[in-house]
PDB file of C-alpha atoms in Angstrom:
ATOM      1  CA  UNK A 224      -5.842 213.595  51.547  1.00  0.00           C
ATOM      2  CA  UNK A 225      -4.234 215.982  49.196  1.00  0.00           C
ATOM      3  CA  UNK A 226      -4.080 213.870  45.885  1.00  0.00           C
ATOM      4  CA  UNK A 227      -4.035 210.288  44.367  1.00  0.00           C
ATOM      5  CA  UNK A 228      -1.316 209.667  41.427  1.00  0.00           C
ATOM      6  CA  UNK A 229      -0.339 207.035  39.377  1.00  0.00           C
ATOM      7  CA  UNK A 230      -3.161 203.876  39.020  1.00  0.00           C
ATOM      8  CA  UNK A 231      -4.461 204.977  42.788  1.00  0.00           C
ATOM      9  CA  UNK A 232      -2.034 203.498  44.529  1.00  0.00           C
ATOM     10  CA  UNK A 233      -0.048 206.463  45.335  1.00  0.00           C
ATOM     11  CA  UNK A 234      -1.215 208.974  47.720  1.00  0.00           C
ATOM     12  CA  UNK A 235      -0.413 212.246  48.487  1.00  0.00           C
ATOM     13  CA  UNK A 236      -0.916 213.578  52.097  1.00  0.00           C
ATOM     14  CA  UNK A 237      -0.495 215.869  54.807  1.00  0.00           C
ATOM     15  CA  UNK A 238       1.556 213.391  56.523  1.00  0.00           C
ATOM     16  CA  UNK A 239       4.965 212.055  54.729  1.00  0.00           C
ATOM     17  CA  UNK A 240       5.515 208.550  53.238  1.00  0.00           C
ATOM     18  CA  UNK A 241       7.751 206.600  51.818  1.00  0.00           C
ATOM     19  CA  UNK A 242       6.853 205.908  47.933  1.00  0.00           C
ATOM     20  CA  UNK A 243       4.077 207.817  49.283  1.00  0.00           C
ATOM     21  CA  UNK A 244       2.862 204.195  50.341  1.00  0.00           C
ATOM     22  CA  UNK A 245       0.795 205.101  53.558  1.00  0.00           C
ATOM     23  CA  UNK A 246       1.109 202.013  55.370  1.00  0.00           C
ATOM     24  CA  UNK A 247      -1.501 203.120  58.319  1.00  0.00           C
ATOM     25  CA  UNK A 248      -4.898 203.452  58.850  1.00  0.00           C
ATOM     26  CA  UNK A 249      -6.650 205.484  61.651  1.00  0.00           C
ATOM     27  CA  UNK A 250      -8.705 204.141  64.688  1.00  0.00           C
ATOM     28  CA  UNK A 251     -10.241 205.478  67.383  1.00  0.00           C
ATOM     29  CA  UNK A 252     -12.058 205.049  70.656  1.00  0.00           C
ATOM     30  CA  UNK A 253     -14.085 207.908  71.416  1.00  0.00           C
ATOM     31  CA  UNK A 254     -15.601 209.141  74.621  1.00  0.00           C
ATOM     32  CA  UNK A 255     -16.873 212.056  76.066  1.00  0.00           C
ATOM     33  CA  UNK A 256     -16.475 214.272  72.901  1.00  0.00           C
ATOM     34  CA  UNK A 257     -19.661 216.364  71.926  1.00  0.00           C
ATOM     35  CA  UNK A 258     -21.535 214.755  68.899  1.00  0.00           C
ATOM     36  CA  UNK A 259     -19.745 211.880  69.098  1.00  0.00           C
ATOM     37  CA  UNK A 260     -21.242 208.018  70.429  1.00  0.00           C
ATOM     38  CA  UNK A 261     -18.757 206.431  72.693  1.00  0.00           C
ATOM     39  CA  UNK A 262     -17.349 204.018  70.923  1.00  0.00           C
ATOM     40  CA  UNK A 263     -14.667 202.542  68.210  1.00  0.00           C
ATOM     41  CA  UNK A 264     -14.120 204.315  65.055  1.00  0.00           C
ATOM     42  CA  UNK A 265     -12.368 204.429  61.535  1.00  0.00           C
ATOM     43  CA  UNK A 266     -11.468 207.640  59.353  1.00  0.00           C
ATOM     44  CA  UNK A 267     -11.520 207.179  55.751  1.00  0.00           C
ATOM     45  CA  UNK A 268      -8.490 209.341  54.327  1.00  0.00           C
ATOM     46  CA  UNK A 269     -10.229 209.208  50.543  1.00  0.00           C
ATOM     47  CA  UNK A 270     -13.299 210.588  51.621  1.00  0.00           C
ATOM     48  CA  UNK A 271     -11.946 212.663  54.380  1.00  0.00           C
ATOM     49  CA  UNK A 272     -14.482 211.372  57.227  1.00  0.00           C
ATOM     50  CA  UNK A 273     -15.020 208.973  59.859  1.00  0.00           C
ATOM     51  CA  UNK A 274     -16.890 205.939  60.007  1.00  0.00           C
ATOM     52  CA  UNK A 275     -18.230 204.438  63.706  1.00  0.00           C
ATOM     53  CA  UNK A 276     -17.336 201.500  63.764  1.00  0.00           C
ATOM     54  CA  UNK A 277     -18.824 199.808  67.628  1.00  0.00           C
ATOM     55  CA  UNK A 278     -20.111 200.906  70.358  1.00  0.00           C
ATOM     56  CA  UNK A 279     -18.076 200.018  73.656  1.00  0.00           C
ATOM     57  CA  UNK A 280     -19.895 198.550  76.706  1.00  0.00           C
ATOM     58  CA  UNK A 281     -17.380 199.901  79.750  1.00  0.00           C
ATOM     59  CA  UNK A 282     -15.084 201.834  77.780  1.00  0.00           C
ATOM     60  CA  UNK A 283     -12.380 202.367  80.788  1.00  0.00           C
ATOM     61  CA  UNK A 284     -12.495 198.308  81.208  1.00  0.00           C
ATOM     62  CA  UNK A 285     -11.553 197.681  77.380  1.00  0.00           C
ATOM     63  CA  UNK A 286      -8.974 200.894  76.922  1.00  0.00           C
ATOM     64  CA  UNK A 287      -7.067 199.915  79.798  1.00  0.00           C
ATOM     65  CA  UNK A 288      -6.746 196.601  78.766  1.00  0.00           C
ATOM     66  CA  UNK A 289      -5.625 197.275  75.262  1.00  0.00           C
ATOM     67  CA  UNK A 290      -3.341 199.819  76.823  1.00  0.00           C
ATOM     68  CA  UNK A 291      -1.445 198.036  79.093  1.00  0.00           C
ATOM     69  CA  UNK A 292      -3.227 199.331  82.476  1.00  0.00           C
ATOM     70  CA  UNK A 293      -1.665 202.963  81.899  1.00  0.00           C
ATOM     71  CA  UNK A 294      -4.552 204.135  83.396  1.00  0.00           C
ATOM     72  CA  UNK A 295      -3.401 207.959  83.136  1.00  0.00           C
ATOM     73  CA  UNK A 296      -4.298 207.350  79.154  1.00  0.00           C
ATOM     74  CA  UNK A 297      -8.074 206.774  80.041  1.00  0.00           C
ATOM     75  CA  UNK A 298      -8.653 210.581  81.013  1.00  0.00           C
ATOM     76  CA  UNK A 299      -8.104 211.702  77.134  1.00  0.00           C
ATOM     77  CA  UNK A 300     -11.159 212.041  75.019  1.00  0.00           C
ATOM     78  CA  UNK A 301      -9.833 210.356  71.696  1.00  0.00           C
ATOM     79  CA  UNK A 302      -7.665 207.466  72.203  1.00  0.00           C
ATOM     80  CA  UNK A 303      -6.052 206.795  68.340  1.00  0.00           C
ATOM     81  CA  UNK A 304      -5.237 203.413  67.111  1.00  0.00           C
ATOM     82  CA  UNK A 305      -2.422 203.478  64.602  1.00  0.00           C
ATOM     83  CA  UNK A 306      -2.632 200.048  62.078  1.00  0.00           C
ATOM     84  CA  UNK A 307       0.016 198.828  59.975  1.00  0.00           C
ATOM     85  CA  UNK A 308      -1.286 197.330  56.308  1.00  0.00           C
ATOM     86  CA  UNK A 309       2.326 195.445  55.799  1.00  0.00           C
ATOM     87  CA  UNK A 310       1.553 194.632  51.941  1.00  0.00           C
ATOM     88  CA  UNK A 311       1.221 198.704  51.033  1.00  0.00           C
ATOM     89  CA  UNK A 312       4.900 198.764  51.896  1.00  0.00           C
ATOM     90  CA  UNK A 313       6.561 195.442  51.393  1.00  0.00           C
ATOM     91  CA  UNK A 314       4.781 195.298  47.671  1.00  0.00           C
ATOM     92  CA  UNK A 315       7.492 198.141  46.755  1.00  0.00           C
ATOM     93  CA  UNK A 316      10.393 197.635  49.579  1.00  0.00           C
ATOM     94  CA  UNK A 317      10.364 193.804  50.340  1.00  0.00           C
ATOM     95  CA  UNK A 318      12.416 193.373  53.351  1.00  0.00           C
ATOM     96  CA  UNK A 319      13.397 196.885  54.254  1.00  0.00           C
ATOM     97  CA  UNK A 320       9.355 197.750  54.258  1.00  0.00           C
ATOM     98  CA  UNK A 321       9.666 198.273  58.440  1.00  0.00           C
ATOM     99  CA  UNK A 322      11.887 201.079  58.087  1.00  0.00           C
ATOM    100  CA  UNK A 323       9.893 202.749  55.833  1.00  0.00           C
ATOM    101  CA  UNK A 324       6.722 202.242  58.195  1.00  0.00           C
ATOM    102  CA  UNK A 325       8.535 202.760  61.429  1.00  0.00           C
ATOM    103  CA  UNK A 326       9.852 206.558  59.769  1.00  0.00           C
ATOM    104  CA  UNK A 327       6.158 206.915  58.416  1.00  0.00           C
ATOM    105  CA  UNK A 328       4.971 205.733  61.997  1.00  0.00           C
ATOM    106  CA  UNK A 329       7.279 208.933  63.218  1.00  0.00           C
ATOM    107  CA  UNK A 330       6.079 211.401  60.950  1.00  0.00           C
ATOM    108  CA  UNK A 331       2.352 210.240  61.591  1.00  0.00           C
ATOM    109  CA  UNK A 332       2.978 210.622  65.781  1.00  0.00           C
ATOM    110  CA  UNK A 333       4.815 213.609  65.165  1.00  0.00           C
ATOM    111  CA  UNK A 334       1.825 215.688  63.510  1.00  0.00           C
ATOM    112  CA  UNK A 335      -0.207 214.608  65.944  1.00  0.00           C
ATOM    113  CA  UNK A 336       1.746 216.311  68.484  1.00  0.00           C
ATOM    114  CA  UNK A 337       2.161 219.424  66.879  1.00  0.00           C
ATOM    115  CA  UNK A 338      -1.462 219.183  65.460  1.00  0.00           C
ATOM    116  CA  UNK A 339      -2.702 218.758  69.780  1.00  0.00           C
ATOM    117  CA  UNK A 340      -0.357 221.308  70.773  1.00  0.00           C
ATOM    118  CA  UNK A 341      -1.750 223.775  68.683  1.00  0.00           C
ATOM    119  CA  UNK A 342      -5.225 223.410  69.588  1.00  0.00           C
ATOM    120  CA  UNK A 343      -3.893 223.424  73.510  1.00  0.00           C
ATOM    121  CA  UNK A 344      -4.095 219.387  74.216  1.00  0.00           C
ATOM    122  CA  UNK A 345      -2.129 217.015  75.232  1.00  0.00           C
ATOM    123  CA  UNK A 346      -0.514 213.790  74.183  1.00  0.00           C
ATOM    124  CA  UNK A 347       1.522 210.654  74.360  1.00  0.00           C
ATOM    125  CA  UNK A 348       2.664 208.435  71.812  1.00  0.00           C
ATOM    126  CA  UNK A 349       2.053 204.937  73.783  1.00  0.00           C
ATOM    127  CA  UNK A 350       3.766 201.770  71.811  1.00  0.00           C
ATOM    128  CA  UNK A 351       2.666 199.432  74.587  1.00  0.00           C
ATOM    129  CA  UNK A 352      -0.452 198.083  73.090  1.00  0.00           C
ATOM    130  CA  UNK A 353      -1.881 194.949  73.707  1.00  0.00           C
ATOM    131  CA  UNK A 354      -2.075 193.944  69.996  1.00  0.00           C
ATOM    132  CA  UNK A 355      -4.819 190.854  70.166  1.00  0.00           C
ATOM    133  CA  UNK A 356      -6.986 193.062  72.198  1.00  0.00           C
ATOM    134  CA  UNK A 357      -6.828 196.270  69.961  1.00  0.00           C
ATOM    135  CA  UNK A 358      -7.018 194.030  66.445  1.00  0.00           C
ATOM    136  CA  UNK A 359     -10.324 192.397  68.214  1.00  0.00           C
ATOM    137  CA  UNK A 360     -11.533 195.924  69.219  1.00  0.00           C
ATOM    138  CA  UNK A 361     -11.569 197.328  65.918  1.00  0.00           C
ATOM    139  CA  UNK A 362     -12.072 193.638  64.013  1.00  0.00           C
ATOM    140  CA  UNK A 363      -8.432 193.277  62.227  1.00  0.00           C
ATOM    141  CA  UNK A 364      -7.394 190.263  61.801  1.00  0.00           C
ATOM    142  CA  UNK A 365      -4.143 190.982  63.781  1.00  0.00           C
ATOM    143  CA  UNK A 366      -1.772 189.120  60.361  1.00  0.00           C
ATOM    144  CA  UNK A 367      -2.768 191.756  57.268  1.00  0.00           C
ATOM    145  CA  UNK A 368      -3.180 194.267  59.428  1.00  0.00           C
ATOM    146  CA  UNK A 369      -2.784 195.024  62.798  1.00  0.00           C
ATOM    147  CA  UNK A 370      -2.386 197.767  65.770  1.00  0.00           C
ATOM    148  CA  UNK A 371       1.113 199.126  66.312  1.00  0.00           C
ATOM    149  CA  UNK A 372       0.606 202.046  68.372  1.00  0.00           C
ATOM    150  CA  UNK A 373      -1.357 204.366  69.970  1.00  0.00           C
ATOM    151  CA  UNK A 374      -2.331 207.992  71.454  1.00  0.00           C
ATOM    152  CA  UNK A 375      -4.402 209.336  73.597  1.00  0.00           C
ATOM    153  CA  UNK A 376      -5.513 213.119  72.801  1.00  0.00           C
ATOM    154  CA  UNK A 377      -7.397 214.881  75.334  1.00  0.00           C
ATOM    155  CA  UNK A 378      -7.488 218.363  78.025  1.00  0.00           C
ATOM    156  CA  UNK A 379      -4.005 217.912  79.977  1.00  0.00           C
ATOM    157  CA  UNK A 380      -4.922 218.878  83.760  1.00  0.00           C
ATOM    158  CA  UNK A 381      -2.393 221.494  85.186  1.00  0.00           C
ATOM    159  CA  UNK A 382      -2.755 219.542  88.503  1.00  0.00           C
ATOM    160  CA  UNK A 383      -1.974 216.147  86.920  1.00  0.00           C
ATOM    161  CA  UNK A 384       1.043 217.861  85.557  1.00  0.00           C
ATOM    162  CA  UNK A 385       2.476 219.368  88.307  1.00  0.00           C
ATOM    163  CA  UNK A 386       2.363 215.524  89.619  1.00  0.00           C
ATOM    164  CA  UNK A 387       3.893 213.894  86.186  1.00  0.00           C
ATOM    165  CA  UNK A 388       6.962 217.004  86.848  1.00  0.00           C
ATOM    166  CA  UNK A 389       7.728 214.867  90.108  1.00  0.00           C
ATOM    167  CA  UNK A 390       7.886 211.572  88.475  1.00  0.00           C
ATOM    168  CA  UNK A 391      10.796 212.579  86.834  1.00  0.00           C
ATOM    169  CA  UNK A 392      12.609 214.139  89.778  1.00  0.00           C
ATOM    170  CA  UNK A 393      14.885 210.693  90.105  1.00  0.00           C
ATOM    171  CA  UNK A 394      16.476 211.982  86.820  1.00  0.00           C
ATOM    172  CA  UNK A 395      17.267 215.155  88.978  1.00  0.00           C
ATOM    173  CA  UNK A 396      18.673 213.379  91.757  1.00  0.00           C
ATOM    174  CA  UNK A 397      20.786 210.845  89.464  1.00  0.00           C
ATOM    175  CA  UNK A 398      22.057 214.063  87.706  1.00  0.00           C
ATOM    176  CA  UNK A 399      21.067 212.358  84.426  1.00  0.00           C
TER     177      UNK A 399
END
């Protein structure tokens, strides 16, 4: 977080938003990262940390579940959990609040991609998310705030990308 402004309810990030409302909060899964317990966790944008949250009895079991069975997604190290907090935006926009959070949800994915790229990782913004199973797995009580979407971040495997290149080979073949 770069700054708060006004009576601290306006906050000034790295990532855009509109009225500077930041609708979303951060979750995570974690496994197989170095100094890290497997397990569910929450960063704290004010104080610039993370807090763990749960630890996960058969991790693969619950993220594919909450994922939809995309089972490619389980290979990435950090899956993140994107929340929406509807009353941070529809306080100050009423009934237009979703298209502020689904442009901040844009901007948020967006710097994640660059922000994996650069470090030489991988990812994929995933917006099939099994909602009641990710609001249980981080203990949201799925009506004041809830999971939206998701991304894995992890090591991308040349070999499992020289298979995803043929996946798209019937957009060759259709010439679309």
């Amino acid at each position: 977080m770069k700054q708060i402004r006004g009576k601290k309810y306006a906050t000034l990030r790295t990532v855009p938003s509109g009225g500077a409302r930041h609708g979303f909060e951060l979750y995570f899964v974690c496994q197989n990262v170095e100094g890290l317990d497997p397990g569910t966790y929450h960063y704290l944008p004010l104080k610039h940390c993370i807090e763990f949250l749960n630890p996960i009895d058969k991790v693969s079991d619950v993220l594919a579940s909450s994922l939809c069975d995309q089972l490619w997604a389980l290979k990435a190290n950090v899956i993140l959990y994107f929340s929406y907090v509807p009353y941070r935006t529809e306080w100050r926009y009423g009934h237009l609040a979703h298209r502020i959070a689904l442009v901040d949800l844009g901007h948020v994915g967006e710097n994640i991609y660059l922000a994996s790229t650069s470090i030489g990782l991988g990812t994929c913004g995933i917006g099939a998310c099994v909602t009641s199973i990710c609001d249980e797995m981080f203990e949201l009580d799925g009506e004041n705030e809830f999971i939206l979407y998701s991304q894995p971040v992890g090591k991308v495997n040349p070999e499992d990308f020289a298979k995803e290149k043929s996946f798209y080979e019937f957009v060759e073949k259709e010439g679309l």
